[in-house]
Short mmCIF file of C-alpha atoms in Angstrom, two decimals:
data_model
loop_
_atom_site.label_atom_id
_atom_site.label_comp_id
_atom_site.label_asym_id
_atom_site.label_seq_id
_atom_site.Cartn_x
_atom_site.Cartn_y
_atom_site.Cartn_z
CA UNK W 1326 -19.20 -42.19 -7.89
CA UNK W 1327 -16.08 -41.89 -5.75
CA UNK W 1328 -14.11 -42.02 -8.48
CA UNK W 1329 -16.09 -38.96 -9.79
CA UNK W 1330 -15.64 -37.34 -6.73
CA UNK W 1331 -11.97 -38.53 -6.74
CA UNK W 1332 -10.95 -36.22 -9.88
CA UNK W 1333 -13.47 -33.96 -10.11
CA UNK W 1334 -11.11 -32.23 -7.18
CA UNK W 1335 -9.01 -30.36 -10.53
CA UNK W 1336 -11.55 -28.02 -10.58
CA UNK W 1337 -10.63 -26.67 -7.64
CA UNK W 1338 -6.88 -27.29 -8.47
CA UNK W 1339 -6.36 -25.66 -12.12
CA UNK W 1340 -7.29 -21.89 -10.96
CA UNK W 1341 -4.80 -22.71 -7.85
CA UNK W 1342 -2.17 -23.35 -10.19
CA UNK W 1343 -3.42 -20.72 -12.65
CA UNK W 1344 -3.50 -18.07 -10.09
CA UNK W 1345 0.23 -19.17 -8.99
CA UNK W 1346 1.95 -19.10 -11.93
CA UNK W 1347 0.15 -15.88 -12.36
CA UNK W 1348 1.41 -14.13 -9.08
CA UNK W 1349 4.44 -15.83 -9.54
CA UNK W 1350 5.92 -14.80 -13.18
CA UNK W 1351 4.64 -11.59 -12.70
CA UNK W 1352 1.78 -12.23 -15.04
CA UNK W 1353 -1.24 -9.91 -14.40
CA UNK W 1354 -1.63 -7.34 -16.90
CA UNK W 1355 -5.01 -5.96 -17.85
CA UNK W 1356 -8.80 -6.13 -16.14
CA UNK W 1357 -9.18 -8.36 -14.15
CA UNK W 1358 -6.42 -9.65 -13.44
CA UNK W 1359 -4.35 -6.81 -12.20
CA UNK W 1360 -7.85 -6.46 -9.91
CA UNK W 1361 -8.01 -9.80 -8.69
CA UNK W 1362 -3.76 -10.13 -7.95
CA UNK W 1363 -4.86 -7.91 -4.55
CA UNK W 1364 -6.72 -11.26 -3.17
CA UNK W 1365 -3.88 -13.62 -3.07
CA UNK W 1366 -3.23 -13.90 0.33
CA UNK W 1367 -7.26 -14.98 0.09
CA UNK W 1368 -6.01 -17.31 -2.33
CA UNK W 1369 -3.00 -18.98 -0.64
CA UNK W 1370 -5.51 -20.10 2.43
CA UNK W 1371 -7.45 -21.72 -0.57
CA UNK W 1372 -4.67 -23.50 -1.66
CA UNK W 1373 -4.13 -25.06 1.68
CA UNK W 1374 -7.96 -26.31 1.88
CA UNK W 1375 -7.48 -27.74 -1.14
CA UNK W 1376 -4.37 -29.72 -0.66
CA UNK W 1377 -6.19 -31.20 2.26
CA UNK W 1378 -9.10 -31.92 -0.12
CA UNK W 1379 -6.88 -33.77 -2.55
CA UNK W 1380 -5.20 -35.58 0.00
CA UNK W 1381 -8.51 -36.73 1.62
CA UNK W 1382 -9.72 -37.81 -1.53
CA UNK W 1383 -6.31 -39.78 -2.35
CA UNK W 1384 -5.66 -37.76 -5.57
CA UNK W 1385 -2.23 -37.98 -4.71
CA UNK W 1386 -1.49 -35.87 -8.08
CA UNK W 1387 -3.65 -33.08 -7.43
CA UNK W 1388 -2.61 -33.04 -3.96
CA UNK W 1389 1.16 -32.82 -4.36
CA UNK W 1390 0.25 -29.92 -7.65
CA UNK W 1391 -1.84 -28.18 -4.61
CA UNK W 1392 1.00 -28.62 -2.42
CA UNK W 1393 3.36 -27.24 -4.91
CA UNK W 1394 1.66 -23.72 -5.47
CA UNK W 1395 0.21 -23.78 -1.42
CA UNK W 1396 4.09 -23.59 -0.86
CA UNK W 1397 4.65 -20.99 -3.32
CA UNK W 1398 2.46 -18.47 -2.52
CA UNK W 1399 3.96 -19.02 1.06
CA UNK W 1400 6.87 -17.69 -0.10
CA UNK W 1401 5.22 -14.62 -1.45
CA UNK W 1402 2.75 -13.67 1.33
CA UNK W 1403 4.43 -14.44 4.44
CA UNK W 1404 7.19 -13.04 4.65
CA UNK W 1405 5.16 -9.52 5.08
CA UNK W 1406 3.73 -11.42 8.20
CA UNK W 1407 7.21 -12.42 9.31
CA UNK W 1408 9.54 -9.31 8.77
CA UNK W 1409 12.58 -8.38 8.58
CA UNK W 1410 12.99 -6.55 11.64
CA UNK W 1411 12.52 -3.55 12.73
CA UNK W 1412 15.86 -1.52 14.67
CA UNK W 1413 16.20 1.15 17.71
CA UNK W 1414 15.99 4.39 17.15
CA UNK W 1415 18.41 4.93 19.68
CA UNK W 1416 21.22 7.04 18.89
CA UNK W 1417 19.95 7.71 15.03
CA UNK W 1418 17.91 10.82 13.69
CA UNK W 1419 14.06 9.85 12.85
CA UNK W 1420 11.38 10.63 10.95
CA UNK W 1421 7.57 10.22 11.75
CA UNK W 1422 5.38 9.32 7.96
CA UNK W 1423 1.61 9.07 8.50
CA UNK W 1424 -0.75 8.49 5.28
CA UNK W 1425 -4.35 9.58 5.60
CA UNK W 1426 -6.74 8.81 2.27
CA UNK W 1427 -9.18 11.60 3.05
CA UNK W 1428 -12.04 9.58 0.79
CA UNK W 1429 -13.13 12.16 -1.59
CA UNK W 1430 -12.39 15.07 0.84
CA UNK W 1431 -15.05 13.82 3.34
CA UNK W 1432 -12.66 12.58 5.91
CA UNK W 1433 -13.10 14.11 9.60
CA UNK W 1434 -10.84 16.98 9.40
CA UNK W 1435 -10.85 17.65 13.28
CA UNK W 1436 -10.06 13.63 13.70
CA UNK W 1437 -7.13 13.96 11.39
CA UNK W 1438 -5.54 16.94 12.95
CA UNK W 1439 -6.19 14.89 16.57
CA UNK W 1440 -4.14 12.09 15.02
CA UNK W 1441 -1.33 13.99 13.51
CA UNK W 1442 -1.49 15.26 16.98
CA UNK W 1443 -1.58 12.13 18.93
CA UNK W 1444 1.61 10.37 16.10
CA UNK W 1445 3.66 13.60 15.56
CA UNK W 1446 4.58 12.93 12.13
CA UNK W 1447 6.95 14.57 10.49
CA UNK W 1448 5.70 14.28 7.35
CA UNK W 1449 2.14 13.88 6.11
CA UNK W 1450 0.43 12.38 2.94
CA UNK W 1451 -3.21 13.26 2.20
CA UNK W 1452 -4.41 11.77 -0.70
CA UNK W 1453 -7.86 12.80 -2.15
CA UNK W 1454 -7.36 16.01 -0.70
CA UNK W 1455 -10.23 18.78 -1.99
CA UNK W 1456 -9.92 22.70 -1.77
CA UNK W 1457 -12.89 22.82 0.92
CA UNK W 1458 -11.10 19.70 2.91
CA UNK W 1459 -7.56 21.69 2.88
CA UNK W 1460 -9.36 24.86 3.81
CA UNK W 1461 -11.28 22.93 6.80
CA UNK W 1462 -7.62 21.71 8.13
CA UNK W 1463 -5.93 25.00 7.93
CA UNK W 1464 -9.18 26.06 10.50
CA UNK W 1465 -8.98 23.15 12.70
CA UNK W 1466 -4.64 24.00 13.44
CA UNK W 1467 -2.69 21.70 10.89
CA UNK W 1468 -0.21 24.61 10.17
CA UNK W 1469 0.56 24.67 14.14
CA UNK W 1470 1.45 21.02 13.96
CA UNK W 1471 3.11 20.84 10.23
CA UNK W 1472 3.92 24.33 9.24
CA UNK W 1473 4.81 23.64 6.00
CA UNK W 1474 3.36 21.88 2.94
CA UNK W 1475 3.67 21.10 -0.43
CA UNK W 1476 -0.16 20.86 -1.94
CA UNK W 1477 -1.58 20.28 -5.21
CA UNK W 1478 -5.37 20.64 -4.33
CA UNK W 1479 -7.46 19.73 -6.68
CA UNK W 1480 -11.46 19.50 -7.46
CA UNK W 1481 -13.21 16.11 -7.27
CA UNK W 1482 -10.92 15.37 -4.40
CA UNK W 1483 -8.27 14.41 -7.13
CA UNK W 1484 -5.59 16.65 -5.04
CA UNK W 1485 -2.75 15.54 -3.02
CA UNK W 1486 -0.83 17.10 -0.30
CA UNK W 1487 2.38 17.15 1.03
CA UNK W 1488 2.47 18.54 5.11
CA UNK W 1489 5.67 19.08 7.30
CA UNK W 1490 7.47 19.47 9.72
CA UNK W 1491 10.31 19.87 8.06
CA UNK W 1492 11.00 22.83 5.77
CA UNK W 1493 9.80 21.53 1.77
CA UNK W 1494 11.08 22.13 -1.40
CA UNK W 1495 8.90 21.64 -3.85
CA UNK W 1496 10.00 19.51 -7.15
CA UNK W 1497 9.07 19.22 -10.39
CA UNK W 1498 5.62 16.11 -10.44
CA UNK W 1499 5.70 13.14 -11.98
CA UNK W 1500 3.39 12.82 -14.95
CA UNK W 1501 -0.86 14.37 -14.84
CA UNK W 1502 -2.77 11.22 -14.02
CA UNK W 1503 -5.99 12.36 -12.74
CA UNK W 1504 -4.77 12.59 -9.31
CA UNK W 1505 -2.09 14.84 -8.25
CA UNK W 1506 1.56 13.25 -7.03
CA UNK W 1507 3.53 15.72 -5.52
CA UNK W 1508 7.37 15.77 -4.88
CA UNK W 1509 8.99 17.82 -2.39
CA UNK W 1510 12.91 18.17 -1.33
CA UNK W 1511 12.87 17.98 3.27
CA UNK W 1512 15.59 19.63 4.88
CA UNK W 1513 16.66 17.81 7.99
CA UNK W 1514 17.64 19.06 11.22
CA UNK W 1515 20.95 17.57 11.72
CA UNK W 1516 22.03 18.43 7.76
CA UNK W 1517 20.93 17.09 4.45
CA UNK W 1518 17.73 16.00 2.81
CA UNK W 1519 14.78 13.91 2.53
CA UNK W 1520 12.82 13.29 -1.08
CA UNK W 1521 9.25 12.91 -0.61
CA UNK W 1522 6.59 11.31 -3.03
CA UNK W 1523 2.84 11.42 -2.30
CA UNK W 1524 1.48 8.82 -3.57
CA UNK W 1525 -1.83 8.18 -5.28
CA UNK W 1526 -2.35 6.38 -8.80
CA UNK W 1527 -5.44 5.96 -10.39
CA UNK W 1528 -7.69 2.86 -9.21
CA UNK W 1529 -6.85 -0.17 -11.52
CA UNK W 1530 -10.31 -0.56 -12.72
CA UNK W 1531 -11.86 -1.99 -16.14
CA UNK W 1532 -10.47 1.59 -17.41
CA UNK W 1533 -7.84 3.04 -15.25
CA UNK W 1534 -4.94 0.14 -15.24
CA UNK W 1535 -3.31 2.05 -18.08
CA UNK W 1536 -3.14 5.16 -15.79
CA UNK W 1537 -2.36 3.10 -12.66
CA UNK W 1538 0.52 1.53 -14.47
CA UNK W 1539 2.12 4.96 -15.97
CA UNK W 1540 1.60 6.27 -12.28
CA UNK W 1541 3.35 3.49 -10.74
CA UNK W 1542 5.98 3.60 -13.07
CA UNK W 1543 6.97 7.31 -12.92
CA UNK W 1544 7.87 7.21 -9.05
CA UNK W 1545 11.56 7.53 -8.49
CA UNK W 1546 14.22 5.06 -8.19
CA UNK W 1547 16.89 5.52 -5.51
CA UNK W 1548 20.77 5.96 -6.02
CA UNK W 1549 23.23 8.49 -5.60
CA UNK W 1550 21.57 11.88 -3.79
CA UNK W 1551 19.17 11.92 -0.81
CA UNK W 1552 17.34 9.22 -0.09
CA UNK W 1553 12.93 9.04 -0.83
CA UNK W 1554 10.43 7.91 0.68
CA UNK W 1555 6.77 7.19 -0.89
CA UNK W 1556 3.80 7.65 1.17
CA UNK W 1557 0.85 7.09 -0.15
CA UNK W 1558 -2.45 4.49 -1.26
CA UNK W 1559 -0.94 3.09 -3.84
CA UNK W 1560 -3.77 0.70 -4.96
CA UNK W 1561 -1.98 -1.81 -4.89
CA UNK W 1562 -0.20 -5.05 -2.75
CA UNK W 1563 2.72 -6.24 -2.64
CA UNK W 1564 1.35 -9.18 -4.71
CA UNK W 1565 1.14 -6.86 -7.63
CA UNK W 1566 4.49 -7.16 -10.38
CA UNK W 1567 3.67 -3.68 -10.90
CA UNK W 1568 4.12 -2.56 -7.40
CA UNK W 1569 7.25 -4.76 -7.25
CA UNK W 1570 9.21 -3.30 -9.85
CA UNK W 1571 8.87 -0.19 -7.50
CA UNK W 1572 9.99 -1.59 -4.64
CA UNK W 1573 13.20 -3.39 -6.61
CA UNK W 1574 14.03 -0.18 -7.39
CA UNK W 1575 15.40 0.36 -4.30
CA UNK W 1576 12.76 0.46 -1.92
CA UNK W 1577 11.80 -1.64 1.20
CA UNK W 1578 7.95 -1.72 2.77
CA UNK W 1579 7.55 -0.38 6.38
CA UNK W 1580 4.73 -2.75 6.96
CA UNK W 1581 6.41 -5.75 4.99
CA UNK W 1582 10.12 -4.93 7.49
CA UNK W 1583 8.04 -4.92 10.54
CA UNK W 1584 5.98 -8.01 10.13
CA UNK W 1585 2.68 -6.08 9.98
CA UNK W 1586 2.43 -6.20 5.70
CA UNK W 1587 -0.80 -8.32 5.88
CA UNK W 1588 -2.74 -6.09 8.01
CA UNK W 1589 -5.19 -4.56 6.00
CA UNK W 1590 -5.66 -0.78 5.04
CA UNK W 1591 -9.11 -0.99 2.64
CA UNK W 1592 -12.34 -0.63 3.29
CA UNK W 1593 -12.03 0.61 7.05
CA UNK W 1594 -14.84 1.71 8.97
CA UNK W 1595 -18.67 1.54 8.19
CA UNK W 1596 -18.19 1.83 4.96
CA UNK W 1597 -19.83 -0.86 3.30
CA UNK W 1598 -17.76 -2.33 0.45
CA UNK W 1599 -18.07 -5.51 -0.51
CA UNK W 1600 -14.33 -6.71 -1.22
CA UNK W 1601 -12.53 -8.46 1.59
CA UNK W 1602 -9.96 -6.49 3.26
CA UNK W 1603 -6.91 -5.89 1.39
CA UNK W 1604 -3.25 -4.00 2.28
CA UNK W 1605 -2.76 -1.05 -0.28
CA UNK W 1606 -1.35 1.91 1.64
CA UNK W 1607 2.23 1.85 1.87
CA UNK W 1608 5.28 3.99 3.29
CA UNK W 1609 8.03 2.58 0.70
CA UNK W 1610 11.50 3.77 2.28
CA UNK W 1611 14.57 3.58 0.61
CA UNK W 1612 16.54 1.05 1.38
CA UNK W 1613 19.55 3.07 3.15
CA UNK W 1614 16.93 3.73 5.90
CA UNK W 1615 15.20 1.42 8.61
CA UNK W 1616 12.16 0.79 9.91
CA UNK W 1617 11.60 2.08 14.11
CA UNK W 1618 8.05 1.43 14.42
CA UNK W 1619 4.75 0.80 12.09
CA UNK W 1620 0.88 1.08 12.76
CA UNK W 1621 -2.34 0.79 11.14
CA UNK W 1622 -4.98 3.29 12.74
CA UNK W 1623 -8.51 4.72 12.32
CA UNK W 1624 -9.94 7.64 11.34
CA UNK W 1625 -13.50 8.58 10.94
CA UNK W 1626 -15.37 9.35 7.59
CA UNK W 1627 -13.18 7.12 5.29
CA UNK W 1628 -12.91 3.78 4.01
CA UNK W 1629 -9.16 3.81 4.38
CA UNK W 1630 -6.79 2.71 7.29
CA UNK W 1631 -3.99 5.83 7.95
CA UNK W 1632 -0.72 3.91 8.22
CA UNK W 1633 1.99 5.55 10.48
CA UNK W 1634 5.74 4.55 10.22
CA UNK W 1635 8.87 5.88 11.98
CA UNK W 1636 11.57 5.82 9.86
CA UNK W 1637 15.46 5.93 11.27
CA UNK W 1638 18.06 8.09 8.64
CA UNK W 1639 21.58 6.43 7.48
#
């Protein structure tokens, strides 16, 4: 019977391994895979457990294949815990990005002016943003905090919004994908610009990864001209190849720079959803920027966390 015991510990071990190579070739394509990719931090813990399984059991095989893949997602996931550093903002122009996923529309428009209020962003993403939730913010003062905006309000809450500080010029959207993705050209104070992407792909569901995938691909790369940033809920983690390709294409993640990458943005609040907590808002700077600060905060009446990063200019 020990013997038993002693091998039936691969079942445990072959979807450790599976999962690895998976996150680590850059595998997941299709439902559910692209769905379940979100979980590996979940997944790396696992590992871990089951090394020390193996090893109890003296399957020194499985254990060292455990060990192999426990150290390899590792090297994926921690680093977001770790960070690169964030740097002073002394001496350097700086700009304030908060993200808000206003959850159909319902979100608490009041409580979201308050926190634009309390952060002083200079630029805001609102991502589900309906005609009767934009209306309510205009009433509760955003236009005294961020007097101008770049909106494409939609029904079903499948709008997005742009809100500034900083004077906006709008440019031309990336592709129709359900919800809206608007672009818009920030002039800064001391000279020059900023490019801004809301972002906001379709959930990678049984039915929307195609959509999700075309969304993800259309955002910008960097290069010559003014820098972007995306703001946004992404739906997605950095343990996604899809969301990876964005970011190697020229992009750094606030959260993942300042050590704070693992903290999670979804489900927040009461709302009762049954997945375990997972990071998929994101403020994606180019890399000729820095990271100053970054924060995950609350907001009443969605099942997102806003995320808040200060971003210092070259």
């Amino acid at each position: 019977m020990g013997a038993k015991r002693n091998w039936l510990i691969w079942l445990a071990v072959v979807p450790v391994l599976a999962w690895t190579a998976v996150r680590m070739l850059g595998l997941d394509s299709g439902f559910p895979l692209v769905a379940l990719m979100a979980f590996t931090p979940y997944v790396a813990i696992a590992a871990f457990l089951v090394f020390g399984l193996a090893a109890a059991l003296e399957n020194w095989a499985a254990a060292a294949a455990c060990a192999l893949a426990t150290f390899c997602l590792a090297l994926a996931v921690l680093p977001r815990a770790i960070g690169d550093g964030t740097v002073s903002a002394s001496g350097r122009e700086t700009i304030g990005a908060l993200s808000v996923n206003a959850h159909f529309g319902t979100v608490d428009p009041e409580a979201l002016v308050a926190l634009v209020a309390r952060l002083e962003p200079d630029v805001l993403s609102v991502q589900e943003l309906s005609p009767k939730l934009a209306a309510a913010l205009e009433r509760e003062g955003i236009g005294r905090l961020l007097p101008h905006s770049a909106l494409a309000v939609a029904e079903e809450a499948a709008g997005t919004g742009i809100y500034s500080t900083l004077p906006l010029t709008r440019m031309p959207a990336g592709p129709h994908l359900f919800f809206r993705m608007p672009r818009a050209r920030a002039a800064l104070p001391g000279g020059g610009t900023l490019r801004i992407v809301a972002v906001h792909p379709l959930t990678p569901g049984r039915t929307g990864i195609g959509a999700w995938e075309a969304a993800l691909s259309s955002l910008p790369t960097t290069g010559d001209g003014a820098p972007w940033i995306l703001v946004g809920d992404f739906n997605a983690t950095l343990d996604h190849a899809q969301l990876r390709d964005v970011v190697n294409r020229g992009y750094r993640d606030a959260g993942a720079v300042a050590g704070e990458g693992l903290k999670p943005t979804w489900p927040a609040g009461r709302w009762d959803d049954r997945s375990p907590p997972i990071t998929i808002d994101h403020v994606l700077l180019d890399r000729r920027l820095d990271v100053v600060e970054y924060s995950v905060e609350s907001l009443p009446e969605t099942d997102h966390h806003p995320i808040y990063a200060r971003l210092a200019l070259p």
